[in-house]
PDB file of C-alpha atoms in Angstrom:
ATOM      1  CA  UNK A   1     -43.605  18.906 -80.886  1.00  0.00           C
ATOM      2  CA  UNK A   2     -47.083  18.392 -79.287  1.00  0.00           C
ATOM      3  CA  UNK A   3     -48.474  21.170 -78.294  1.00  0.00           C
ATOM      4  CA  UNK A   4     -51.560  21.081 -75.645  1.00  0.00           C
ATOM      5  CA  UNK A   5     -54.074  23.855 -74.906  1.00  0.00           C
ATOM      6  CA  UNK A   6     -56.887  24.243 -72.478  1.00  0.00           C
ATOM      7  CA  UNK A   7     -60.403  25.053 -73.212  1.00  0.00           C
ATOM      8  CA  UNK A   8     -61.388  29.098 -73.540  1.00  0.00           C
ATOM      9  CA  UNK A   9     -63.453  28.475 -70.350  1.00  0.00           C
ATOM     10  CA  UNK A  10     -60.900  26.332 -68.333  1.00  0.00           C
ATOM     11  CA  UNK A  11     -57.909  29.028 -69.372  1.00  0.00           C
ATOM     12  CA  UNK A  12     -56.949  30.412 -65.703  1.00  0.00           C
ATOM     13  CA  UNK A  13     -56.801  33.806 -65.433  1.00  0.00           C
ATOM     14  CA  UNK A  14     -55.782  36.573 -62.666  1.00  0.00           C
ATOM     15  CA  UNK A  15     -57.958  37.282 -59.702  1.00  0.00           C
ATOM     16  CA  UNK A  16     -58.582  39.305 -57.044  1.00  0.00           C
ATOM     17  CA  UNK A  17     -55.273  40.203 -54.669  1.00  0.00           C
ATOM     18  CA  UNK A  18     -56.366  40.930 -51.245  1.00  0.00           C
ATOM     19  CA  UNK A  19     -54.542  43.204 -48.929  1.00  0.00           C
ATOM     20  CA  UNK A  20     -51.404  42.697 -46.902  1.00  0.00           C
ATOM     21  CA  UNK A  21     -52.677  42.344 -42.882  1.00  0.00           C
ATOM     22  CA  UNK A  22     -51.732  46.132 -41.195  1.00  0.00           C
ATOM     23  CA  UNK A  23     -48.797  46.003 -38.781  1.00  0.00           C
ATOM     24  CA  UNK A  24     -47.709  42.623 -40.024  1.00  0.00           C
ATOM     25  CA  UNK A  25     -44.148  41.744 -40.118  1.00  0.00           C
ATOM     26  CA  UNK A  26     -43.828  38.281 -41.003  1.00  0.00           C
ATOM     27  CA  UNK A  27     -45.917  37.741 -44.165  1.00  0.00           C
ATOM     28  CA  UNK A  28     -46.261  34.890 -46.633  1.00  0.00           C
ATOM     29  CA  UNK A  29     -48.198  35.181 -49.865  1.00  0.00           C
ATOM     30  CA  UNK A  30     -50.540  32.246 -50.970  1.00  0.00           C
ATOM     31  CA  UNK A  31     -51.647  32.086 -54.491  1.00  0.00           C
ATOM     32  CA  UNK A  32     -54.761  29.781 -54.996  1.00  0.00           C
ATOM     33  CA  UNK A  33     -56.729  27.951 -57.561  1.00  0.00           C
ATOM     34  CA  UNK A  34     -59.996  29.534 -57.227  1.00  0.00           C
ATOM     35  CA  UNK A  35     -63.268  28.620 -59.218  1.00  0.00           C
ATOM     36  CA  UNK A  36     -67.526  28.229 -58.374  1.00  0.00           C
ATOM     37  CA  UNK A  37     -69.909  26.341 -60.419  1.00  0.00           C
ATOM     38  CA  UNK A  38     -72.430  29.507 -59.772  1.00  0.00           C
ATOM     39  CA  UNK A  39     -70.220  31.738 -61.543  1.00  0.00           C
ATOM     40  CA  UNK A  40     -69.749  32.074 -65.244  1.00  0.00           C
ATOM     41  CA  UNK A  41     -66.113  32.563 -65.292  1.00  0.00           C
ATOM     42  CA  UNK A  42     -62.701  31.008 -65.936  1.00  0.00           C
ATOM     43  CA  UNK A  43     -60.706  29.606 -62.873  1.00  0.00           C
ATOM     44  CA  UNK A  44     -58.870  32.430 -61.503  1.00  0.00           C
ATOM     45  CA  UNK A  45     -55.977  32.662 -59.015  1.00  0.00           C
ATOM     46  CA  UNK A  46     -56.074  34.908 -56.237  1.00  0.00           C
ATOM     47  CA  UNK A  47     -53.867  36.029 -53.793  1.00  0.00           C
ATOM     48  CA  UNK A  48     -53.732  36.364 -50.192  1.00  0.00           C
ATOM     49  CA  UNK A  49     -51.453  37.442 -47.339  1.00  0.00           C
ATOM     50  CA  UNK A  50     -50.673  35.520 -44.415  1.00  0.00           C
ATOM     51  CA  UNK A  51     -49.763  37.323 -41.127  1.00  0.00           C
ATOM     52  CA  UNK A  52     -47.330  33.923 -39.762  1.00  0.00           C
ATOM     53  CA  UNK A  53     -47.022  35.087 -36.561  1.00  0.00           C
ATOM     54  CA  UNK A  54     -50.718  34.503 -36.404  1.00  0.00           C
ATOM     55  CA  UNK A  55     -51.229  31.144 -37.636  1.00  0.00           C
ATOM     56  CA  UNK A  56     -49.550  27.646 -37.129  1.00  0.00           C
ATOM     57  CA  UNK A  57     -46.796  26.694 -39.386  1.00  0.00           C
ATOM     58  CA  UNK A  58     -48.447  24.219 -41.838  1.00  0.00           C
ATOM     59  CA  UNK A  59     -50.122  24.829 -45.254  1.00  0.00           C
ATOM     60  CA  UNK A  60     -53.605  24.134 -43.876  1.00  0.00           C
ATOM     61  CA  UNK A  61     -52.802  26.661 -41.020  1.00  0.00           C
ATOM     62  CA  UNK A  62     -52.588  29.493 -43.538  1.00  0.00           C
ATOM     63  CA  UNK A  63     -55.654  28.471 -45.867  1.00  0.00           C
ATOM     64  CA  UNK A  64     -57.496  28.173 -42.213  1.00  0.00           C
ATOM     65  CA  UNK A  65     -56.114  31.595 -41.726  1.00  0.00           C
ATOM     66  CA  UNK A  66     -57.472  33.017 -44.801  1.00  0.00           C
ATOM     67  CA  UNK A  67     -60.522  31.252 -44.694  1.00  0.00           C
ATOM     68  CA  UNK A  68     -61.578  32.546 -41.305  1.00  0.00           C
ATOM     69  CA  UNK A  69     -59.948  35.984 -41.205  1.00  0.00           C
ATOM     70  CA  UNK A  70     -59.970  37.162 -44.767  1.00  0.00           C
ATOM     71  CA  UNK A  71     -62.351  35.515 -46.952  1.00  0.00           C
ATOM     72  CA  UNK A  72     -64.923  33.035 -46.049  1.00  0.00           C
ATOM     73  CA  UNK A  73     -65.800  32.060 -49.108  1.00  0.00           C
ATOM     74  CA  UNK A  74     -62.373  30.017 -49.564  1.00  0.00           C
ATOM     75  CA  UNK A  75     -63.813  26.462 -50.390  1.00  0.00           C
ATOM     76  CA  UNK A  76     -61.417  23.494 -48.964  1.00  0.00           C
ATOM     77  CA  UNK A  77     -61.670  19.907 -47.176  1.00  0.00           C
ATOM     78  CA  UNK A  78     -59.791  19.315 -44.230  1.00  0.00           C
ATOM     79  CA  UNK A  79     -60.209  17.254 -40.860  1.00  0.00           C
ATOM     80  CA  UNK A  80     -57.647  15.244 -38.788  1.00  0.00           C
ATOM     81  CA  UNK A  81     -55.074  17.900 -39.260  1.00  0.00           C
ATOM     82  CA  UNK A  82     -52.680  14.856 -38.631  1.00  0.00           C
ATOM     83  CA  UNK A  83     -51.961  13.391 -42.067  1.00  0.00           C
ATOM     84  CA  UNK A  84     -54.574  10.504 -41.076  1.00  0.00           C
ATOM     85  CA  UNK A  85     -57.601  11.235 -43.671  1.00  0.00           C
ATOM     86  CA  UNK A  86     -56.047  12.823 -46.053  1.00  0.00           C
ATOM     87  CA  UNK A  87     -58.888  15.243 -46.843  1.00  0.00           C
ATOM     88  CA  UNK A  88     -56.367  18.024 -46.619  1.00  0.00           C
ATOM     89  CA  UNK A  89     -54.924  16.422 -50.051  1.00  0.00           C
ATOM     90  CA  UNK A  90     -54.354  18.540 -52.758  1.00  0.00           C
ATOM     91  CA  UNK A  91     -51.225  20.525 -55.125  1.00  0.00           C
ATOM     92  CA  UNK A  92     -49.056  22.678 -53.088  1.00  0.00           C
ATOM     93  CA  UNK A  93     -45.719  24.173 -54.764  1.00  0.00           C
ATOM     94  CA  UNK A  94     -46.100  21.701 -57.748  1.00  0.00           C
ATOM     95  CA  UNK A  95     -46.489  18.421 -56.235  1.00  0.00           C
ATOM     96  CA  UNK A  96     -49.348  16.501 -54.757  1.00  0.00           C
ATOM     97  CA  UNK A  97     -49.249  15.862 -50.895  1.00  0.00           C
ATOM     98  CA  UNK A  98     -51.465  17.060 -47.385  1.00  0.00           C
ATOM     99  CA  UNK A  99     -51.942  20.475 -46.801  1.00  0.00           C
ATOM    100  CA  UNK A 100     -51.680  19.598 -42.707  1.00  0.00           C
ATOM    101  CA  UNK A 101     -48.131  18.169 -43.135  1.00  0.00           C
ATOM    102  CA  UNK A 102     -46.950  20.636 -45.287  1.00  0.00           C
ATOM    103  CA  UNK A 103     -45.031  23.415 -43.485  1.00  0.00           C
ATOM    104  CA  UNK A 104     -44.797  26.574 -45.046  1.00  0.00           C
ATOM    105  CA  UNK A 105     -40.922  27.007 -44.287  1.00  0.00           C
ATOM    106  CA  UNK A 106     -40.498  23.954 -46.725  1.00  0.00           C
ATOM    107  CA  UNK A 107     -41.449  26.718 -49.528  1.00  0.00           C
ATOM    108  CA  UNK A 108     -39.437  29.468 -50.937  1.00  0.00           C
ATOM    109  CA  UNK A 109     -41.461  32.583 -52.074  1.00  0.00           C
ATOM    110  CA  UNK A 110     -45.302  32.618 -52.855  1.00  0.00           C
ATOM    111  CA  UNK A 111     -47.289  29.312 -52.152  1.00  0.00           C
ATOM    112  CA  UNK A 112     -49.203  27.745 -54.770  1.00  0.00           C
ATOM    113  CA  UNK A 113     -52.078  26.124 -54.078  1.00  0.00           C
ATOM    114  CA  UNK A 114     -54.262  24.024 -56.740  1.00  0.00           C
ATOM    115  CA  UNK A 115     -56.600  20.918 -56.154  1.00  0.00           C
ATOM    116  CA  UNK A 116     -55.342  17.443 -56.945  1.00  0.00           C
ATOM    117  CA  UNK A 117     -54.501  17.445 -60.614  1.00  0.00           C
ATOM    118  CA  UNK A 118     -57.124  15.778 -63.894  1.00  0.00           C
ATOM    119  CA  UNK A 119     -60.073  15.644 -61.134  1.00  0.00           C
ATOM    120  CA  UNK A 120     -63.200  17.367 -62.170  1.00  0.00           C
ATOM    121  CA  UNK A 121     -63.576  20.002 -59.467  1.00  0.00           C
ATOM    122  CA  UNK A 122     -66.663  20.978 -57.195  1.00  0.00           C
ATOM    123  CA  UNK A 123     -65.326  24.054 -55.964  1.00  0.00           C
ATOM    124  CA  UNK A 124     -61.801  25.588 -55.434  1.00  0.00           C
ATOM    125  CA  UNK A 125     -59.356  23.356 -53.896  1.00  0.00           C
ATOM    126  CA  UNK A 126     -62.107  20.396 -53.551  1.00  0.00           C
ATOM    127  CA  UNK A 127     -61.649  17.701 -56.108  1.00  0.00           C
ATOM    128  CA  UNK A 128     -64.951  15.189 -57.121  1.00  0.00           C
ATOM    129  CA  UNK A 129     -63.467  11.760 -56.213  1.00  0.00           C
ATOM    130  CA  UNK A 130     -66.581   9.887 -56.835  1.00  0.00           C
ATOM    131  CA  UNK A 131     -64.887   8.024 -59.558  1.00  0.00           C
ATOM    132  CA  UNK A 132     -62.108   7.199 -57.541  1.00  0.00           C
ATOM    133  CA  UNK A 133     -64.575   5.871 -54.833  1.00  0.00           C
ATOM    134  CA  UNK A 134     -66.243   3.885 -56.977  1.00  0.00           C
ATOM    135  CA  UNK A 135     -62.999   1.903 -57.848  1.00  0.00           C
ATOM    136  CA  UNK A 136     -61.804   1.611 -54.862  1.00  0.00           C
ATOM    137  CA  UNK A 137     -65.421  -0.093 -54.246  1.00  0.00           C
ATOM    138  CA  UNK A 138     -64.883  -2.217 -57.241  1.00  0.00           C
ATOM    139  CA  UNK A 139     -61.661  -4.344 -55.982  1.00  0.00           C
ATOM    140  CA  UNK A 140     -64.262  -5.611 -52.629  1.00  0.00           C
ATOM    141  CA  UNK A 141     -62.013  -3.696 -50.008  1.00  0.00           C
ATOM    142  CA  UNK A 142     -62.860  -6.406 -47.166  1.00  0.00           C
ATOM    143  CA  UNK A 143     -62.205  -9.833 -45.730  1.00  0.00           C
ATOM    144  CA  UNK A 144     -63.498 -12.710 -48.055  1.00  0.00           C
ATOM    145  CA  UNK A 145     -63.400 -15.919 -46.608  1.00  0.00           C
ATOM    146  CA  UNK A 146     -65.582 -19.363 -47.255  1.00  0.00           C
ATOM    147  CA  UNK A 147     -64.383 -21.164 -43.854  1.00  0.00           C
ATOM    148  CA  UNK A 148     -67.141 -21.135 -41.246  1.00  0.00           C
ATOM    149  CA  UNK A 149     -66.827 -17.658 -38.729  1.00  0.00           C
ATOM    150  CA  UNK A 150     -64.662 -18.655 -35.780  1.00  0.00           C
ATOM    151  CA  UNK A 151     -66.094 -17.654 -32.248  1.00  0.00           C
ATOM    152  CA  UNK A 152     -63.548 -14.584 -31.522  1.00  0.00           C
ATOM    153  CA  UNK A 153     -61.617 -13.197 -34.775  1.00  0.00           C
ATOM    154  CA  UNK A 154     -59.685 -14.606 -37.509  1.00  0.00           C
ATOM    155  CA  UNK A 155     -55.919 -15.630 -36.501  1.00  0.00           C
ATOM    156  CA  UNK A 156     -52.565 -14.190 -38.209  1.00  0.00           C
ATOM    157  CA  UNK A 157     -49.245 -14.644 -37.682  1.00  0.00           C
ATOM    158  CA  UNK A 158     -47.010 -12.297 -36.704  1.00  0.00           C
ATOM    159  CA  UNK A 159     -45.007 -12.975 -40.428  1.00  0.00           C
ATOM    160  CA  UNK A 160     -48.317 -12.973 -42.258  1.00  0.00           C
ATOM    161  CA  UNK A 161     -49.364  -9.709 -40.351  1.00  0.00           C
ATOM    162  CA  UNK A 162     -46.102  -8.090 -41.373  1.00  0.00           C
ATOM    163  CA  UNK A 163     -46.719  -8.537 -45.017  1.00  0.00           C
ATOM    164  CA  UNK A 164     -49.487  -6.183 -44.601  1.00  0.00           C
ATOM    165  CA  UNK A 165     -47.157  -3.554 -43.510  1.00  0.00           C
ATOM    166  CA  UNK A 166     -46.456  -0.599 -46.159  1.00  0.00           C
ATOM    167  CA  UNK A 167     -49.691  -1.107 -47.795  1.00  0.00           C
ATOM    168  CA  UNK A 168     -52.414  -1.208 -44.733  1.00  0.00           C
ATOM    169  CA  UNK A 169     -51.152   2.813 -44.074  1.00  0.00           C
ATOM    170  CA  UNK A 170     -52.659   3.857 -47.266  1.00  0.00           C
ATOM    171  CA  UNK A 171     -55.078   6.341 -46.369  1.00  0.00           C
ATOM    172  CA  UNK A 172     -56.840   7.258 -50.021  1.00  0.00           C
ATOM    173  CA  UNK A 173     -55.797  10.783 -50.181  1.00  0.00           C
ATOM    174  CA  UNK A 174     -55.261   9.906 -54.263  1.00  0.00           C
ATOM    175  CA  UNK A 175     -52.037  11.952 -53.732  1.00  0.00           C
ATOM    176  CA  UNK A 176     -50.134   9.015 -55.896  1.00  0.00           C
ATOM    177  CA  UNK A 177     -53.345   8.237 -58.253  1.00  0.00           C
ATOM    178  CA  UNK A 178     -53.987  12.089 -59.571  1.00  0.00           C
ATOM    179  CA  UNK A 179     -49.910  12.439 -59.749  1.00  0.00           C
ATOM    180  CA  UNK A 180     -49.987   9.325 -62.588  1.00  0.00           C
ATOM    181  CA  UNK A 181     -49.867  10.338 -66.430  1.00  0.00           C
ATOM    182  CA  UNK A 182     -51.286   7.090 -67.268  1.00  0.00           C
ATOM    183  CA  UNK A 183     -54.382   7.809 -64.398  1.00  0.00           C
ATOM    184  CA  UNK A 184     -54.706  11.013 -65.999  1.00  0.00           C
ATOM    185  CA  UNK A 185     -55.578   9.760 -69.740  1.00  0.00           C
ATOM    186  CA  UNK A 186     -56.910   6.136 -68.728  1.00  0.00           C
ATOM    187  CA  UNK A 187     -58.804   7.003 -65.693  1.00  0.00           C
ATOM    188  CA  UNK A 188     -62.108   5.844 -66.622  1.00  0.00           C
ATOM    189  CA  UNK A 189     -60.561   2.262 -66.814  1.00  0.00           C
ATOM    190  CA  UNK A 190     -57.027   2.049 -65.184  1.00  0.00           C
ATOM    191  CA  UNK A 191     -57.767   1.172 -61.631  1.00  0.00           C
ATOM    192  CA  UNK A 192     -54.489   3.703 -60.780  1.00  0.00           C
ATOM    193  CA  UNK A 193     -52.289   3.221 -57.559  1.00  0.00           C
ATOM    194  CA  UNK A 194     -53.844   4.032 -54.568  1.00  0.00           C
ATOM    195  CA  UNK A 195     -56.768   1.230 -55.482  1.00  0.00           C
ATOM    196  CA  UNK A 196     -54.351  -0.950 -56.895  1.00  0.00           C
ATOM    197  CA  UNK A 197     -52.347  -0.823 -53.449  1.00  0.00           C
ATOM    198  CA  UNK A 198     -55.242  -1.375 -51.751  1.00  0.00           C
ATOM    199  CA  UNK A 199     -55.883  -4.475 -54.246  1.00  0.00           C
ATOM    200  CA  UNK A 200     -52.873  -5.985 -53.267  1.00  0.00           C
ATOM    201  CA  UNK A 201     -53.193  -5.310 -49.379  1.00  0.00           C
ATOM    202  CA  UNK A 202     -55.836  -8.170 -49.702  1.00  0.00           C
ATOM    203  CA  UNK A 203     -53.756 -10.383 -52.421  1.00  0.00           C
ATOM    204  CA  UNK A 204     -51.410 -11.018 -49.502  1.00  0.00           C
ATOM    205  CA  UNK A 205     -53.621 -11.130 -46.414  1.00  0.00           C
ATOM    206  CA  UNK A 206     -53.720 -14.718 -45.368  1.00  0.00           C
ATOM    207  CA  UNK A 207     -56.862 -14.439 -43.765  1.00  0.00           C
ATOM    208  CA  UNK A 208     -58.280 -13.810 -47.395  1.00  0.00           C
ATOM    209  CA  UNK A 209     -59.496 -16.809 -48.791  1.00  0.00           C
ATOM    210  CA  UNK A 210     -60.635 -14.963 -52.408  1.00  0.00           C
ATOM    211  CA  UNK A 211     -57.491 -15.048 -54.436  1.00  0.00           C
ATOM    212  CA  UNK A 212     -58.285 -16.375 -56.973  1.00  0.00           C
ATOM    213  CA  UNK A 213     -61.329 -14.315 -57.815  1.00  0.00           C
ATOM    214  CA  UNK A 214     -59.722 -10.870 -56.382  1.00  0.00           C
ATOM    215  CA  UNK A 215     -57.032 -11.814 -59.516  1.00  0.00           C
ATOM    216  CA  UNK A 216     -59.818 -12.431 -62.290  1.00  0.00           C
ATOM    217  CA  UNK A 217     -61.247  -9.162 -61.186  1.00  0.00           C
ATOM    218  CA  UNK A 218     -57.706  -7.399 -62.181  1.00  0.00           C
ATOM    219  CA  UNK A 219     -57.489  -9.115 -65.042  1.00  0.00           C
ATOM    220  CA  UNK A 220     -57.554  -6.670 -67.639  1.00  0.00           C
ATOM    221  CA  UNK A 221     -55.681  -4.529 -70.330  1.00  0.00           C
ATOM    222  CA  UNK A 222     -56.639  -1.699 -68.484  1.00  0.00           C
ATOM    223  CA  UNK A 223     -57.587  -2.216 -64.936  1.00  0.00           C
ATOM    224  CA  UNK A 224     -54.102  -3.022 -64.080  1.00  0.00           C
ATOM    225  CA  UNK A 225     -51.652  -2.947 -67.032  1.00  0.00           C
ATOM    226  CA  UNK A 226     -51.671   0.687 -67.765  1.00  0.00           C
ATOM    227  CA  UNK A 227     -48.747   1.092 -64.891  1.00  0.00           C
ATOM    228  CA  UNK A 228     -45.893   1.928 -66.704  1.00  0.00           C
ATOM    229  CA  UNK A 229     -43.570   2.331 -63.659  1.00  0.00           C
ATOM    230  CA  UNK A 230     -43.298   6.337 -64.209  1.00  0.00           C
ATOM    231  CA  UNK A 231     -42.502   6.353 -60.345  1.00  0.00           C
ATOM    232  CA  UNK A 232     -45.023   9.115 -59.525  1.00  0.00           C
ATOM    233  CA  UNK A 233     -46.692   7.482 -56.940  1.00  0.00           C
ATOM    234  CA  UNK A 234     -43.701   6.501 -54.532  1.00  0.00           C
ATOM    235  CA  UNK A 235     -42.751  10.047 -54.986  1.00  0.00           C
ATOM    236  CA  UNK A 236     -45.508  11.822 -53.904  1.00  0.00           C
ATOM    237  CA  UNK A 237     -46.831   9.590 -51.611  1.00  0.00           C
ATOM    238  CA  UNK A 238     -47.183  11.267 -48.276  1.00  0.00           C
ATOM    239  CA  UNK A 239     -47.058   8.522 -45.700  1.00  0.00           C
ATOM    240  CA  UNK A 240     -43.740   7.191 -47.624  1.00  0.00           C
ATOM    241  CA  UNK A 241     -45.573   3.936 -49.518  1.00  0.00           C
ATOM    242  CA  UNK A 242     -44.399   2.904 -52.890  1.00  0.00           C
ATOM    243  CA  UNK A 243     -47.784   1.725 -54.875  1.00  0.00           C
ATOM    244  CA  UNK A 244     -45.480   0.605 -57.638  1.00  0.00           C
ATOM    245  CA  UNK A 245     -43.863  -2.310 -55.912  1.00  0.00           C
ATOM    246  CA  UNK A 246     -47.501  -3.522 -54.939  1.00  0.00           C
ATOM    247  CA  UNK A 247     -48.908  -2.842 -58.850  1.00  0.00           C
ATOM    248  CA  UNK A 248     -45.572  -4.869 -59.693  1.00  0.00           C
ATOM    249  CA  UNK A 249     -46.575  -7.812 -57.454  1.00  0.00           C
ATOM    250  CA  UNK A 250     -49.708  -8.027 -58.337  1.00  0.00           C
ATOM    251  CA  UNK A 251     -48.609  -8.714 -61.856  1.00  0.00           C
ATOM    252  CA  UNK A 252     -46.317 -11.071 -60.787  1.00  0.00           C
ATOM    253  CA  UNK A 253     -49.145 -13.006 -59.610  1.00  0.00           C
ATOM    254  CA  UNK A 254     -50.998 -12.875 -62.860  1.00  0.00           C
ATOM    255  CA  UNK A 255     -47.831 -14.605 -64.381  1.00  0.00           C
ATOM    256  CA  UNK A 256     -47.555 -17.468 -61.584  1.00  0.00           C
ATOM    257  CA  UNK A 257     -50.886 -18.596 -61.693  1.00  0.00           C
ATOM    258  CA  UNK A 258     -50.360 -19.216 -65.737  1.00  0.00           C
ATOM    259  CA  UNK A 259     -47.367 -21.586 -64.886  1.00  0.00           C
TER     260      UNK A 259
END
């Protein structure tokens, strides 16, 4: 049996337990991933107390709480608050989804709270998603056409628009991408599949006139055929999408266009 051990200076260790707010009756303890570049020390987790009848009832409502009322230094991204931007995304109970759309009833016990899993970290819950940026660049995430610009806007059909649907929702939280064993070893080079979604959102748009070229880009042992249909992705995918079907397709495709 494989065994698998972190690094001496990524080992987590415990950290500092704040107290419980006086007078409070209805209290929920968070423990969270907590770690700065400007110290030298291991990740530790630390834990907090949440007075509930003092906050809203979502995840983000109680790191909100703790960040303004009992220590400022708690380092997370948020925005929308609506599960539109998916800033908010990171590991909550064990499993990847938004931190604004989590409640806190959904939990039983403490709350865990870690960033987004096999992402080198800036600071506490915020992961460094330059990398996945940068692929979701590579795949040309835009209209690519070669007919001349009409007046007003490119026509679709209502048919044509409704392929779009279940993929065009995708809002790059990497919730599905930094939940996928094969993202975590391959990548550097596996496309993973939030940008492979994406991919495929323009595959099928008919207004796309790049097909061909948007395939030849994919074309490769590891851009696209790591997927081994481990199912992580439709699982933890917060707005419901199922990137496997879409990586699926898309290889489909790379068989057609051989016959």
């Amino acid at each position: 049996m494989v065994e698998l051990a972190l690094p001496k200076n990524s080992r987590m260790q415990e950290g500092k337990s704040w107290p419980r707010p006086d007078g409070a009756k209805n209290v929920t303890e968070f423990r969270i991933y907590r770690w700065s570049p400007d110290d030298d020390a291991n990740p530790s987790i630390d834990t907090y107390y949440v007075d509930r009848d003092d906050c809203g009832p979502m995840v983000l409502d109680g790191l909100l709480y703790i960040k303004n009322k009992i220590d400022p230094t708690l380092t997370l991204r948020r925005s929308c608050r609506e599960g539109i931007c998916g800033s908010c995304a990171m590991n909550i109970d064990g499993a990847n989804t938004l931190a604004c759309t989590k409640g806190m009833d959904e939990i039983k016990g403490s709350i865990k709270v870690y960033p987004l899993p096999h992402m080198p970290v800036v600071k506490d819950l915020v992961p460094d998603l330059s990398n996945f940026y940068a692929q979701h660049r590579s795949i040309e995430p835009w209209l690519k056409t070669v007919s001349p610009e009409p007046q007003k806007e490119w026509l679709q059909s209502h048919e044509d628009r409704q392929k779009l649907d279940g993929l065009y929702e995708c809002i790059l939280c990497a919730c599905c991408s930094t939940s996928c064993p094969s993202y975590w070893w391959n990548g550097d080079r596996y496309l993973g599949p939030a940008v492979l979604l994406q991919a495929y959102r323009w595959l099928i748009d008919s207004r796309d006139e790049a097909k061909g070229e948007r395939l030849d880009n994919l074309e490769d042992p590891f851009r696209l055929y790591r997927c081994h249909t481990i199912m992580n992705c439709a699982q933890t995918c917060p707005k419901g999408l199922n990137p496997a079907k879409a990586i699926a397709e898309i290889k489909k495709m790379m068989v057609e266009r051989r016959v």
